[in-house]
Coordinates of C-alpha atoms in Angstrom, one line a residue:
M1152 CA 0.0 0.0 0.0
F1153 CA 1.2 3.5 -0.8
R1154 CA -0.2 6.6 0.8
H1155 CA 0.3 10.1 -0.7
T1156 CA 1.0 13.1 1.5
K1157 CA 0.2 16.6 0.1
L1158 CA 3.6 17.9 1.1
L1159 CA 6.6 17.9 -1.1
Q1160 CA 9.8 16.3 0.2
F1161 CA 11.5 19.6 -0.5
E1162 CA 10.2 22.9 -1.8
A1163 CA 9.9 23.4 -5.6
K1164 CA 9.3 27.1 -6.2
P1165 CA 11.2 29.0 -8.9
E1166 CA 11.6 32.7 -8.6
K1167 CA 10.2 33.3 -12.1
P1168 CA 8.8 31.2 -15.0
D1169 CA 11.3 29.8 -17.5
P1170 CA 9.7 27.5 -20.1
V1171 CA 13.1 26.8 -21.8
Y1172 CA 14.6 25.5 -18.5
A1173 CA 11.4 23.5 -17.9
R1174 CA 12.2 21.6 -21.1
K1175 CA 15.7 20.9 -19.8
L1176 CA 14.4 19.7 -16.5
Q1177 CA 12.4 17.0 -18.2
E1178 CA 15.6 15.0 -18.5
L1179 CA 15.6 14.5 -14.7
I1180 CA 12.1 13.2 -14.9
G1181 CA 11.9 10.9 -17.9
G1182 CA 15.4 10.5 -19.1
A1183 CA 17.3 7.2 -19.0
F1184 CA 18.8 8.2 -15.7
G1185 CA 15.9 10.3 -14.5
E1186 CA 13.8 9.9 -11.4
M1187 CA 11.1 7.9 -13.1
S1188 CA 13.8 5.3 -14.0
V1189 CA 15.2 4.9 -10.5
T1190 CA 11.7 5.0 -9.0
M1191 CA 10.6 2.0 -11.2
Q1192 CA 14.0 0.3 -10.8
Y1193 CA 13.9 0.3 -7.1
L1194 CA 10.2 -0.6 -6.9
F1195 CA 10.7 -3.7 -9.1
Q1196 CA 13.9 -4.6 -7.3
G1197 CA 12.0 -4.5 -4.0
W1198 CA 9.0 -6.4 -5.3
N1199 CA 11.4 -9.0 -6.8
C1200 CA 13.5 -9.3 -3.6
R1201 CA 13.1 -12.8 -2.1
M1202 CA 14.4 -11.9 1.3
E1203 CA 12.4 -10.0 3.9
G1204 CA 14.5 -7.8 6.1
K1205 CA 17.1 -5.0 5.8
Y1206 CA 17.9 -5.2 2.1
K1207 CA 14.3 -5.2 0.9
D1208 CA 13.4 -2.5 3.4
L1209 CA 16.2 -0.3 2.2
I1210 CA 15.2 -0.8 -1.4
M1211 CA 11.5 0.1 -0.7
D1212 CA 12.4 3.1 1.4
T1213 CA 14.5 4.5 -1.5
A1214 CA 11.9 3.6 -4.1
T1215 CA 9.2 5.5 -2.2
E1216 CA 11.5 8.5 -1.8
E1217 CA 12.1 8.6 -5.6
I1218 CA 8.3 8.8 -6.2
G1219 CA 8.5 12.0 -4.2
H1220 CA 11.3 13.3 -6.4
V1221 CA 9.3 12.8 -9.5
E1222 CA 6.5 14.8 -7.8
M1223 CA 8.9 17.6 -6.9
L1224 CA 10.3 17.9 -10.4
A1225 CA 6.9 17.7 -12.0
T1226 CA 5.7 20.5 -9.7
M1227 CA 8.8 22.6 -10.6
V1228 CA 8.2 22.1 -14.3
A1229 CA 4.6 23.2 -14.0
R1230 CA 5.6 26.3 -12.1
L1231 CA 8.4 27.1 -14.6
L1232 CA 5.7 26.9 -17.4
E1233 CA 3.4 29.4 -15.6
G1234 CA 2.5 32.1 -18.1
A1235 CA 4.1 30.3 -21.1
P1236 CA 2.7 31.4 -24.4
A1237 CA -0.3 29.3 -25.6
T1238 CA -3.0 31.2 -27.6
V1239 CA -1.0 34.4 -27.9
T1240 CA 2.1 32.8 -29.6
A1241 CA 1.8 34.6 -32.9
E1242 CA 1.8 38.0 -31.2
A1243 CA 4.6 37.1 -28.8
V1244 CA 7.1 36.0 -31.4
K1245 CA 7.1 39.5 -32.9
D1246 CA 9.5 40.2 -30.0
P1247 CA 12.9 38.6 -31.0
V1248 CA 13.7 37.7 -27.3
M1249 CA 10.3 36.0 -26.9
A1250 CA 10.7 34.3 -30.2
A1251 CA 14.0 32.8 -29.0
T1252 CA 12.4 31.8 -25.7
I1253 CA 9.4 30.1 -27.4
G1254 CA 11.8 28.4 -29.8
G1255 CA 13.5 26.7 -26.9
M1256 CA 10.2 25.5 -25.3
D1257 CA 9.0 21.9 -25.5
V1258 CA 5.7 22.6 -27.2
Q1259 CA 4.5 19.1 -26.1
Q1260 CA 4.4 20.5 -22.6
A1261 CA 1.7 22.9 -23.8
I1262 CA -0.1 20.7 -26.4
V1263 CA 0.0 17.4 -24.5
G1264 CA 0.7 18.2 -20.9
G1265 CA -1.5 21.3 -20.7
G1266 CA 1.3 23.4 -19.3
G1267 CA 2.7 20.6 -17.1
A1268 CA 5.4 18.0 -17.0
L1269 CA 5.5 14.9 -19.2
P1270 CA 6.8 11.3 -18.7
A1271 CA 9.5 12.1 -21.3
D1272 CA 13.1 13.3 -21.6
S1273 CA 14.3 16.7 -22.6
N1274 CA 13.8 15.9 -26.3
G1275 CA 10.2 14.7 -25.7
V1276 CA 11.1 11.0 -26.1
P1277 CA 8.7 9.0 -23.9
W1278 CA 10.1 7.3 -20.8
N1279 CA 10.9 3.6 -21.5
G1280 CA 10.6 0.6 -19.1
R1281 CA 13.7 -0.8 -20.7
Y1282 CA 15.7 1.6 -18.6
V1283 CA 14.9 -0.4 -15.5
V1284 CA 17.3 -3.0 -14.1
A1285 CA 15.8 -5.4 -11.7
S1286 CA 17.4 -8.8 -12.0
G1287 CA 16.7 -10.4 -8.7
N1288 CA 20.5 -10.6 -7.9
L1289 CA 21.1 -7.9 -5.3
L1290 CA 24.8 -7.5 -6.0
A1291 CA 24.2 -6.9 -9.7
D1292 CA 21.2 -4.7 -9.0
F1293 CA 23.0 -2.6 -6.3
R1294 CA 25.9 -2.0 -8.7
A1295 CA 23.4 -0.9 -11.3
N1296 CA 21.9 1.5 -8.7
V1297 CA 25.3 3.1 -8.0
A1298 CA 25.7 3.7 -11.7
A1299 CA 22.2 5.1 -12.1
E1300 CA 22.6 7.5 -9.1
A1301 CA 26.0 8.6 -10.5
Q1302 CA 24.6 9.4 -13.9
G1303 CA 21.6 11.1 -12.4
R1304 CA 23.8 13.2 -10.1
L1305 CA 26.0 14.1 -13.1
Q1306 CA 23.0 15.4 -15.1
T1307 CA 21.7 17.2 -12.0
A1308 CA 25.1 18.9 -11.6
R1309 CA 25.1 20.0 -15.2
L1310 CA 21.5 21.4 -15.0
Y1311 CA 22.5 23.2 -11.8
N1312 CA 25.0 25.2 -13.8
M1313 CA 22.4 26.1 -16.4
T1314 CA 20.2 28.3 -14.2
D1315 CA 20.5 31.3 -12.0
D1316 CA 17.1 30.9 -10.4
P1317 CA 17.6 30.6 -6.6
G1318 CA 14.5 28.6 -6.2
V1319 CA 15.5 26.1 -8.8
K1320 CA 19.0 25.9 -7.4
A1321 CA 17.8 25.2 -3.9
M1322 CA 15.7 22.2 -5.1
L1323 CA 18.7 20.9 -7.1
Q1324 CA 21.0 21.3 -4.1
F1325 CA 18.6 19.0 -2.3
N1326 CA 18.5 16.5 -5.2
L1327 CA 22.3 16.5 -5.4
A1328 CA 22.5 15.7 -1.7
R1329 CA 20.1 12.8 -2.1
D1330 CA 22.0 11.4 -5.1
T1331 CA 25.1 11.6 -3.0
V1332 CA 23.7 9.6 -0.1
H1333 CA 22.0 7.1 -2.4
Q1334 CA 25.4 6.3 -4.0
K1335 CA 26.9 5.9 -0.6
Q1336 CA 24.1 3.6 0.7
W1337 CA 24.3 1.3 -2.3
L1338 CA 28.1 1.0 -2.1
A1339 CA 27.7 0.2 1.6
A1340 CA 25.0 -2.3 0.9
I1341 CA 27.3 -4.1 -1.6
E1342 CA 29.9 -4.5 1.1
E1343 CA 27.3 -5.8 3.5
L1344 CA 26.1 -8.4 1.0
K1345 CA 29.7 -9.7 0.9
A1346 CA 30.1 -9.5 4.7
D1347 CA 26.9 -11.5 5.1
G1348 CA 28.3 -14.1 2.8
L1349 CA 25.5 -13.6 0.3
E1350 CA 27.6 -12.5 -2.6
S1351 CA 31.3 -12.1 -3.5
D1352 CA 33.1 -9.6 -5.8
V1353 CA 31.8 -11.2 -9.0
A1354 CA 28.1 -11.6 -9.8
P1355 CA 26.8 -14.2 -9.7
S1356 CA 29.0 -16.1 -7.3
A1357 CA 28.6 -19.4 -9.2
L1358 CA 30.0 -21.4 -12.1
F1359 CA 33.6 -20.4 -11.4
D1360 CA 34.7 -24.0 -11.9
E1361 CA 32.7 -24.3 -15.1
E1362 CA 34.0 -21.2 -16.8
N1363 CA 36.9 -21.3 -19.2
Q1364 CA 40.0 -21.2 -16.9
D1365 CA 42.2 -19.9 -19.7
H1366 CA 40.3 -16.7 -20.1
N1367 CA 39.1 -15.7 -16.6
N1368 CA 42.1 -13.6 -15.7
T1369 CA 43.3 -11.9 -18.9
I1370 CA 42.6 -8.4 -20.2
W1371 CA 43.0 -8.3 -23.9
H1372 CA 44.9 -5.5 -25.5
L1373 CA 42.7 -4.9 -28.6
S1374 CA 43.1 -1.1 -29.2
D1375 CA 45.9 1.1 -30.4
G1376 CA 46.2 2.7 -27.0
P1377 CA 49.4 1.4 -25.4
D1378 CA 48.9 2.4 -21.8
G1379 CA 46.1 0.0 -20.6
A1380 CA 48.7 -2.4 -19.1
K1381 CA 50.1 0.4 -17.0
G1382 CA 47.1 0.4 -14.7
G1383 CA 47.1 -1.1 -11.3
W1384 CA 44.6 -3.7 -12.4
S1385 CA 47.4 -5.5 -14.3
S1386 CA 49.9 -5.4 -11.3
G1387 CA 48.8 -8.9 -10.2
S1388 CA 47.0 -7.8 -7.1
E1389 CA 43.7 -8.8 -8.6
G1390 CA 45.1 -11.9 -10.4
L1391 CA 44.7 -10.2 -13.7
E1392 CA 47.2 -10.3 -16.6
Y1393 CA 47.3 -7.9 -19.6
L1394 CA 47.5 -10.1 -22.7
M1395 CA 49.4 -7.8 -25.1
D1396 CA 49.1 -10.0 -28.2
P1397 CA 45.8 -11.9 -28.0
E1398 CA 44.9 -14.4 -30.7
A1399 CA 41.6 -15.0 -32.3
L1400 CA 40.3 -18.3 -31.0
G1401 CA 37.5 -19.0 -33.5
G1402 CA 37.2 -19.5 -37.2
P1403 CA 35.8 -17.0 -39.7
G1404 CA 32.5 -15.5 -38.6
V1405 CA 30.5 -16.6 -41.7
A1406 CA 26.8 -17.1 -41.2
P1407 CA 25.2 -20.1 -42.9
P1408 CA 23.2 -19.7 -46.1
P1409 CA 19.7 -18.2 -45.4
D1410 CA 16.4 -20.0 -45.9
P1411 CA 15.7 -19.6 -49.6
A1412 CA 12.2 -18.2 -48.7
L1413 CA 13.9 -15.2 -47.1
Y1414 CA 15.7 -14.2 -50.4
G1415 CA 18.9 -13.2 -48.7
T1416 CA 22.0 -12.8 -50.9
S1417 CA 24.6 -15.5 -50.3
A1418 CA 27.4 -17.3 -52.2
P1419 CA 26.2 -20.2 -54.2
T1420 CA 26.7 -23.6 -52.5
G1421 CA 26.7 -27.1 -53.9
P1422 CA 24.6 -29.9 -52.5
G1423 CA 26.0 -31.4 -49.4
D1424 CA 28.5 -28.6 -48.7
D1425 CA 27.5 -28.5 -45.0
A1426 CA 27.6 -32.3 -44.6
H1427 CA 31.2 -32.5 -46.0
R1428 CA 32.6 -29.5 -44.2
D1429 CA 34.6 -31.7 -41.9
E1430 CA 36.4 -33.1 -44.9
L1431 CA 38.3 -29.8 -45.0
V1432 CA 40.1 -30.8 -41.8
G1433 CA 43.5 -31.9 -42.9
E1434 CA 45.2 -35.2 -42.1
G1435 CA 47.5 -34.9 -39.0
A1436 CA 45.5 -32.0 -37.5
V1437 CA 44.8 -32.1 -33.8
E1438 CA 41.2 -32.3 -32.8
T1439 CA 39.7 -31.9 -29.4
L1440 CA 36.4 -33.8 -29.0
F1441 CA 34.0 -35.2 -26.5
E1442 CA 33.8 -39.0 -26.5
N1443 CA 32.6 -41.6 -24.0
G1444 CA 32.1 -39.0 -21.3
R1445 CA 35.6 -37.4 -21.5
W1446 CA 37.3 -34.7 -23.5
K1447 CA 40.1 -36.1 -25.7
N1448 CA 42.8 -35.0 -28.2
R1449 CA 43.7 -37.1 -31.2
L1450 CA 45.3 -36.7 -34.6
V1451 CA 43.0 -36.6 -37.5
G1452 CA 43.4 -40.0 -39.2
S1453 CA 44.3 -41.8 -36.0
S1454 CA 41.7 -43.9 -34.1
R1455 CA 43.5 -43.6 -30.8
A1456 CA 43.3 -40.6 -28.5
A1457 CA 46.6 -39.0 -27.5
N1458 CA 45.2 -38.0 -24.1
A1459 CA 41.9 -37.6 -22.2
H1460 CA 40.6 -35.1 -19.7
D1461 CA 37.6 -34.6 -17.5
V1462 CA 37.4 -30.9 -18.1
K1463 CA 37.2 -29.4 -21.6
T1464 CA 39.5 -26.4 -20.9
D1465 CA 42.3 -28.8 -19.9
A1466 CA 41.8 -30.8 -23.1
V1467 CA 41.8 -27.6 -25.2
A1468 CA 44.9 -26.3 -23.6
Q1469 CA 46.8 -29.6 -24.3
G1470 CA 45.4 -29.8 -27.8
R1471 CA 46.6 -26.3 -28.6
E1472 CA 50.0 -27.1 -27.3
M1473 CA 50.2 -30.3 -29.5
A1474 CA 49.1 -28.3 -32.6
Q1475 CA 51.6 -25.6 -31.9
K1476 CA 54.5 -28.0 -31.6
R1477 CA 53.4 -29.9 -34.7
K1478 CA 52.6 -26.7 -36.6
V1479 CA 49.2 -28.1 -37.7
E1480 CA 45.6 -27.1 -37.4
H1481 CA 43.8 -27.4 -34.0
V1482 CA 40.1 -28.2 -34.3
I1483 CA 37.8 -27.9 -31.2
R1484 CA 34.5 -29.8 -31.5
N1485 CA 31.4 -29.2 -29.4
R1486 CA 29.7 -32.0 -27.5
D1487 CA 27.5 -32.7 -30.6
G1488 CA 30.6 -33.2 -32.8
Q1489 CA 30.2 -30.0 -34.7
I1490 CA 33.3 -27.8 -35.1
G1491 CA 33.1 -24.9 -32.6
Q1492 CA 36.6 -23.4 -33.1
R1493 CA 39.7 -24.0 -35.2
R1494 CA 43.1 -22.5 -35.5
D1495 CA 45.8 -23.2 -38.1
Y1496 CA 49.2 -23.0 -36.4
H1497 CA 51.1 -23.9 -39.6
R1498 CA 49.6 -20.9 -41.3
D1499 CA 50.4 -18.6 -38.3
S1500 CA 54.0 -19.7 -38.2
R1501 CA 54.7 -18.4 -41.7

């Protein structure tokens, strides 16, 4: 149950109307990081929270506060639009100053909102529920909340410097303060989740043994910028390594031919091309495959496996080493036998 109180959380009275600034202020209402977004984000996070107690209560406290922030901003917008031209526009624009002012208005505020705020951003784009992050994982959600509050505070700070109206500034000073405390509270809640043993540094705290162990500690240098490796993240304290010359691990990213009924343009193919694709794997290449419950490496053309492993990543690593030593192709098959990745180390050595 929600109960409305006819008092604003903080005063929202401009010193004078300013329809151009009213349009700018719409970003804090219906923009991607506006108050409508965090309101709905926190409400759905609270409704989706599966634990009664301190975390759910914190989320719902903040969600309800954000409803009040939407009300404050909507009230401010309506007051900034007071006296904005409506039926006398043609006469008003004869004055160059008024013409420029009207030119910066959001006419939808007059036409659609009747001189009031809209559930839209500063360009009149309607607010979108896709802005909301409510995954059910509190660590992932709280991190999203920190980012949302940071972006919201950034936009509030920018808008603060776009007005000289003391009444508007006073309200934005309050909003800045609330964005500050909300960032602090979510950061503190993240640490408490970890202290309570509910989550760790990485979300979700699962499948660490299943993930590819060769690629869970490397940062790939894939831009021209040379200084990424100079950051503290590559010092070893976090177990991270900067891979300065990473290699592509997959084959060409070619999509299969489309369904003929879709009339997509593609290269002509002969009958049975897909069925005989494996024939392109050369004799003597190393292939990693799943067979009889284990991951194995064998040379193409041989019926015996060179080695076997319980974990795919171990088999892939040894298969790659075999292919590099032999300077042959390494083919990695999925469980269904289809080729998932391939790398030609003979070609790379030239």
